[in-house]
mmCIF file of C-alpha atoms in Angstrom:
data_model
loop_
_atom_site.group_PDB
_atom_site.id
_atom_site.type_symbol
_atom_site.label_atom_id
_atom_site.label_comp_id
_atom_site.label_asym_id
_atom_site.label_seq_id
_atom_site.Cartn_x
_atom_site.Cartn_y
_atom_site.Cartn_z
ATOM 1 C CA MET P 27 -17.813 30.577 -21.243
ATOM 2 C CA LEU P 28 -17.988 27.202 -19.571
ATOM 3 C CA LYS P 29 -17.541 25.256 -22.909
ATOM 4 C CA LYS P 30 -14.590 27.616 -23.684
ATOM 5 C CA ALA P 31 -12.910 27.178 -19.841
ATOM 6 C CA LEU P 32 -13.846 23.105 -20.170
ATOM 7 C CA ILE P 33 -11.574 23.477 -23.839
ATOM 8 C CA THR P 34 -9.044 25.033 -21.973
ATOM 9 C CA GLY P 35 -8.584 22.971 -19.076
ATOM 10 C CA LEU P 36 -8.591 20.013 -21.241
ATOM 11 C CA LEU P 37 -5.821 21.454 -23.695
ATOM 12 C CA VAL P 38 -3.785 22.401 -20.407
ATOM 13 C CA GLY P 39 -4.150 18.485 -19.124
ATOM 14 C CA MET P 40 -3.108 17.247 -22.449
ATOM 15 C CA SER P 41 -0.198 19.633 -22.787
ATOM 16 C CA SER P 42 0.929 19.007 -19.103
ATOM 17 C CA VAL P 43 0.787 14.963 -20.173
ATOM 18 C CA ALA P 44 2.597 15.208 -23.523
ATOM 19 C CA MET P 45 5.754 17.436 -21.552
ATOM 20 C CA ALA P 46 5.963 15.054 -19.214
ATOM 21 C CA GLY P 47 8.176 11.473 -19.374
ATOM 22 C CA PRO P 48 7.419 8.058 -19.166
ATOM 23 C CA TRP P 49 8.961 7.534 -15.553
ATOM 24 C CA THR P 50 8.148 8.641 -12.424
ATOM 25 C CA VAL P 51 9.757 7.540 -9.156
ATOM 26 C CA LYS P 52 8.151 8.383 -5.674
ATOM 27 C CA ALA P 53 9.473 8.154 -2.278
ATOM 28 C CA GLY P 54 6.739 8.210 0.164
ATOM 29 C CA VAL P 55 5.896 7.703 3.794
ATOM 30 C CA SER P 56 3.182 5.346 4.731
ATOM 31 C CA LEU P 57 0.933 4.256 7.503
ATOM 32 C CA LEU P 58 -0.606 0.414 7.117
ATOM 33 C CA ASN P 59 -3.559 0.537 9.119
ATOM 34 C CA PRO P 60 -5.244 -2.788 9.176
ATOM 35 C CA THR P 61 -9.175 -2.599 9.312
ATOM 36 C CA ALA P 62 -9.681 -6.472 10.257
ATOM 37 C CA GLU P 63 -9.943 -8.884 13.569
ATOM 38 C CA SER P 64 -9.929 -12.313 13.461
ATOM 39 C CA ASP P 65 -10.657 -15.446 15.820
ATOM 40 C CA LEU P 66 -7.897 -17.831 15.859
ATOM 41 C CA VAL P 67 -7.177 -21.251 17.886
ATOM 42 C CA GLY P 68 -10.916 -22.318 17.148
ATOM 43 C CA GLY P 69 -12.141 -19.278 18.860
ATOM 44 C CA ALA P 70 -9.487 -19.496 22.003
ATOM 45 C CA VAL P 71 -8.028 -16.411 20.737
ATOM 46 C CA LYS P 72 -10.525 -13.820 20.137
ATOM 47 C CA ASP P 73 -10.690 -10.577 17.882
ATOM 48 C CA ALA P 74 -6.866 -11.041 17.106
ATOM 49 C CA LYS P 75 -5.591 -7.485 14.618
ATOM 50 C CA ALA P 76 -2.444 -6.473 13.634
ATOM 51 C CA THR P 77 -0.865 -3.539 14.871
ATOM 52 C CA ASN P 78 -0.350 -0.127 12.552
ATOM 53 C CA GLU P 79 3.069 0.507 11.657
ATOM 54 C CA PHE P 80 4.764 3.415 9.591
ATOM 55 C CA ASN P 81 7.032 2.693 6.872
ATOM 56 C CA PHE P 82 9.147 4.191 4.106
ATOM 57 C CA THR P 83 7.390 3.043 0.528
ATOM 58 C CA PRO P 84 8.944 3.812 -2.646
ATOM 59 C CA SER P 85 7.362 3.519 -5.844
ATOM 60 C CA VAL P 86 8.098 3.434 -9.820
ATOM 61 C CA GLU P 87 5.114 4.350 -11.821
ATOM 62 C CA TYR P 88 5.443 4.082 -16.064
ATOM 63 C CA ARG P 89 2.909 6.668 -18.341
ATOM 64 C CA PHE P 90 1.811 5.014 -21.278
ATOM 65 C CA GLY P 91 2.350 7.839 -24.284
ATOM 66 C CA GLU P 92 0.006 10.625 -24.277
ATOM 67 C CA THR P 93 -2.540 8.810 -22.928
ATOM 68 C CA PRO P 94 -4.073 9.156 -19.182
ATOM 69 C CA PHE P 95 -3.168 5.374 -18.292
ATOM 70 C CA SER P 96 -0.126 4.266 -16.695
ATOM 71 C CA VAL P 97 0.875 1.384 -14.028
ATOM 72 C CA GLU P 98 2.643 1.956 -10.808
ATOM 73 C CA LEU P 99 4.838 -0.931 -8.687
ATOM 74 C CA LEU P 100 4.852 0.122 -4.775
ATOM 75 C CA LEU P 101 7.321 -1.330 -2.835
ATOM 76 C CA ALA P 102 8.663 -0.597 0.760
ATOM 77 C CA ALA P 103 10.773 -1.479 3.824
ATOM 78 C CA PRO P 104 10.031 -4.361 5.471
ATOM 79 C CA PHE P 105 6.751 -3.886 7.728
ATOM 80 C CA ASN P 106 7.282 -5.306 11.459
ATOM 81 C CA GLN P 107 3.845 -5.545 12.755
ATOM 82 C CA ASP P 108 2.671 -7.293 16.301
ATOM 83 C CA VAL P 109 -0.557 -9.291 16.283
ATOM 84 C CA LYS P 110 -2.515 -8.313 19.210
ATOM 85 C CA MET P 111 -5.937 -10.307 20.639
ATOM 86 C CA ALA P 112 -8.740 -8.839 22.422
ATOM 87 C CA GLY P 113 -7.355 -6.609 25.813
ATOM 88 C CA GLY P 114 -4.045 -5.641 24.092
ATOM 89 C CA THR P 115 -2.202 -8.774 24.743
ATOM 90 C CA LYS P 116 0.367 -9.008 22.399
ATOM 91 C CA ILE P 117 0.411 -12.753 20.623
ATOM 92 C CA ALA P 118 2.705 -12.678 18.089
ATOM 93 C CA GLU P 119 4.717 -11.202 15.707
ATOM 94 C CA LEU P 120 6.262 -10.958 11.712
ATOM 95 C CA LYS P 121 7.864 -9.480 9.225
ATOM 96 C CA HIS P 122 6.386 -8.756 5.768
ATOM 97 C CA LEU P 123 6.863 -6.983 2.537
ATOM 98 C CA PRO P 124 3.858 -6.133 0.785
ATOM 99 C CA PRO P 125 4.720 -5.034 -3.236
ATOM 100 C CA THR P 126 1.747 -3.617 -5.110
ATOM 101 C CA LEU P 127 0.784 -3.276 -8.595
ATOM 102 C CA THR P 128 -1.789 -0.920 -9.836
ATOM 103 C CA ALA P 129 -2.960 -0.149 -13.185
ATOM 104 C CA LYS P 130 -3.848 3.677 -12.938
ATOM 105 C CA TYR P 131 -6.283 6.409 -14.800
ATOM 106 C CA ASN P 132 -4.773 9.843 -14.271
ATOM 107 C CA PHE P 133 -7.742 12.332 -14.812
ATOM 108 C CA PRO P 134 -6.918 16.020 -16.556
ATOM 109 C CA THR P 135 -4.259 17.822 -14.588
ATOM 110 C CA TYR P 136 -6.187 20.999 -13.045
ATOM 111 C CA HIS P 137 -4.105 24.310 -11.482
ATOM 112 C CA GLY P 138 -1.366 21.745 -10.395
ATOM 113 C CA PHE P 139 -3.553 18.877 -9.432
ATOM 114 C CA THR P 140 -3.958 15.525 -11.397
ATOM 115 C CA PRO P 141 -5.653 13.137 -9.528
ATOM 116 C CA TYR P 142 -5.980 9.659 -10.030
ATOM 117 C CA VAL P 143 -7.239 5.853 -9.456
ATOM 118 C CA GLY P 144 -6.473 2.648 -9.422
ATOM 119 C CA ALA P 145 -6.625 -1.003 -8.957
ATOM 120 C CA GLY P 146 -4.222 -3.992 -9.019
ATOM 121 C CA VAL P 147 -3.465 -6.689 -7.064
ATOM 122 C CA THR P 148 -0.869 -6.710 -3.627
ATOM 123 C CA VAL P 149 1.281 -9.616 -2.475
ATOM 124 C CA LEU P 150 1.890 -10.458 1.554
ATOM 125 C CA ILE P 151 5.224 -11.801 1.597
ATOM 126 C CA PRO P 152 5.761 -12.981 5.507
ATOM 127 C CA TRP P 153 8.991 -13.904 7.345
ATOM 128 C CA ASP P 154 10.359 -14.452 10.928
ATOM 129 C CA GLU P 155 6.881 -15.005 12.360
ATOM 130 C CA LYS P 156 6.963 -15.718 16.200
ATOM 131 C CA LEU P 157 4.851 -16.410 18.984
ATOM 132 C CA THR P 158 4.966 -14.941 21.926
ATOM 133 C CA SER P 159 5.820 -16.397 25.654
ATOM 134 C CA ALA P 160 2.380 -15.315 26.655
ATOM 135 C CA ALA P 161 1.002 -17.439 23.569
ATOM 136 C CA LYS P 162 2.802 -20.599 24.192
ATOM 137 C CA GLY P 163 2.249 -20.311 27.626
ATOM 138 C CA ALA P 164 -1.739 -19.835 27.161
ATOM 139 C CA LEU P 165 -1.651 -22.565 24.272
ATOM 140 C CA GLY P 166 0.397 -25.187 25.817
ATOM 141 C CA LEU P 167 2.930 -24.595 23.569
ATOM 142 C CA THR P 168 7.291 -25.070 23.518
ATOM 143 C CA ASP P 169 9.487 -23.346 21.239
ATOM 144 C CA ALA P 170 9.751 -26.146 18.708
ATOM 145 C CA ASN P 171 5.906 -25.168 18.044
ATOM 146 C CA LYS P 172 7.340 -22.562 15.798
ATOM 147 C CA LEU P 173 4.545 -20.223 14.007
ATOM 148 C CA GLU P 174 4.423 -20.030 10.096
ATOM 149 C CA ALA P 175 2.145 -17.421 7.896
ATOM 150 C CA ASP P 176 1.519 -18.220 4.176
ATOM 151 C CA THR P 177 2.506 -16.054 1.760
ATOM 152 C CA SER P 178 -0.863 -14.524 0.293
ATOM 153 C CA VAL P 179 -2.438 -12.170 -2.969
ATOM 154 C CA GLY P 180 -5.153 -10.101 -2.869
ATOM 155 C CA ALA P 181 -6.602 -7.360 -5.086
ATOM 156 C CA ALA P 182 -5.827 -3.517 -4.247
ATOM 157 C CA GLY P 183 -7.401 -0.500 -4.988
ATOM 158 C CA GLN P 184 -6.050 3.376 -4.786
ATOM 159 C CA ILE P 185 -7.009 6.853 -5.111
ATOM 160 C CA GLY P 186 -4.996 10.032 -4.935
ATOM 161 C CA PHE P 187 -3.199 13.068 -6.496
ATOM 162 C CA VAL P 188 0.064 14.645 -7.502
ATOM 163 C CA PHE P 189 0.283 18.205 -7.140
ATOM 164 C CA GLN P 190 2.847 19.791 -9.393
ATOM 165 C CA PRO P 191 3.644 23.361 -8.782
ATOM 166 C CA ALA P 192 3.861 26.026 -11.945
ATOM 167 C CA ASP P 193 7.586 26.305 -11.492
ATOM 168 C CA ALA P 194 8.450 22.508 -10.956
ATOM 169 C CA LYS P 195 9.482 21.313 -14.081
ATOM 170 C CA ASN P 196 9.771 17.730 -12.916
ATOM 171 C CA TRP P 197 9.101 17.540 -9.115
ATOM 172 C CA GLY P 198 5.986 17.148 -6.941
ATOM 173 C CA VAL P 199 4.414 16.174 -4.135
ATOM 174 C CA PHE P 200 1.327 13.484 -3.926
ATOM 175 C CA ALA P 201 -0.975 11.680 -1.463
ATOM 176 C CA ASP P 202 -3.048 8.506 -1.694
ATOM 177 C CA VAL P 203 -4.749 5.773 0.109
ATOM 178 C CA ARG P 204 -4.781 2.651 -0.857
ATOM 179 C CA TYR P 205 -6.966 -0.428 0.605
ATOM 180 C CA ALA P 206 -5.840 -4.234 0.207
ATOM 181 C CA ASP P 207 -7.981 -7.314 0.332
ATOM 182 C CA LEU P 208 -5.188 -9.504 2.060
ATOM 183 C CA ASP P 209 -4.832 -11.992 5.043
ATOM 184 C CA THR P 210 -2.641 -14.876 5.803
ATOM 185 C CA ASP P 211 -2.918 -18.581 6.742
ATOM 186 C CA LEU P 212 -1.550 -19.180 10.442
ATOM 187 C CA LYS P 213 0.297 -22.592 11.178
ATOM 188 C CA VAL P 214 2.185 -23.669 14.039
ATOM 189 C CA LYS P 215 4.907 -26.423 13.994
ATOM 190 C CA GLY P 216 3.341 -29.846 15.550
ATOM 191 C CA VAL P 217 -0.370 -28.665 15.555
ATOM 192 C CA GLY P 218 -1.539 -27.410 12.556
ATOM 193 C CA ASN P 219 -3.751 -24.663 11.001
ATOM 194 C CA ILE P 220 -4.867 -22.220 13.627
ATOM 195 C CA GLY P 221 -6.783 -19.979 11.638
ATOM 196 C CA THR P 222 -6.722 -16.945 9.489
ATOM 197 C CA LEU P 223 -5.511 -14.021 10.212
ATOM 198 C CA ASP P 224 -7.417 -11.027 8.155
ATOM 199 C CA ILE P 225 -5.425 -7.849 7.828
ATOM 200 C CA ASN P 226 -6.893 -5.953 4.788
ATOM 201 C CA PRO P 227 -4.911 -2.705 5.551
ATOM 202 C CA LEU P 228 -5.750 1.011 4.516
ATOM 203 C CA VAL P 229 -2.841 2.340 3.558
ATOM 204 C CA TYR P 230 -2.082 6.223 3.863
ATOM 205 C CA THR P 231 0.514 7.464 1.820
ATOM 206 C CA LEU P 232 2.296 10.994 1.567
ATOM 207 C CA GLY P 233 5.494 12.162 -0.020
ATOM 208 C CA TYR P 234 7.184 13.485 -3.293
ATOM 209 C CA SER P 235 7.587 12.903 -6.972
ATOM 210 C CA TYR P 236 10.060 13.016 -9.398
ATOM 211 C CA ASN P 237 9.216 12.923 -13.423
ATOM 212 C CA PHE P 238 12.109 12.126 -15.928
#
């Protein structure tokens, strides 16, 4: 009985892959939750941390034929994050894009659920970096001392699932969690390097998928 159930489940999973088209587009909403803190300016700024941020995160996925393997590119509207030090004082803000490319393994579908895991790389592309008036005053800086954050690349991991109802031909809903090993070197014009801001976010996403 168990052997028969396993074979049936495997055939159902293979059938669902064969009937699906190679492309899937996803529209989701994500919570970016930085998990790391950093000391900056030689320890003068303690426990600097980027704030949480909700955002729209579309993605596109390509599946390689009838195999369980696929590749997914996660995009996003620009994230606009504050950086706060211990005690909650805002010291900086920056905008950035975190495009993430992952290679995925999709497990066999069971009762409409298709779990998956993935690994890949993510890129932090920052711009419009600004120091707050409070930070400038505490560090003796002026408006001429502009903040700059470097572009960086880090490893990324992913785990999640897609649920496709029995009466749905192409659409489904999905949920996943990603982790990215990300940081950025911070520089101040006229001063130099003031340290590395570790971000290392967990990204929780919930959304809608459409296969074609």
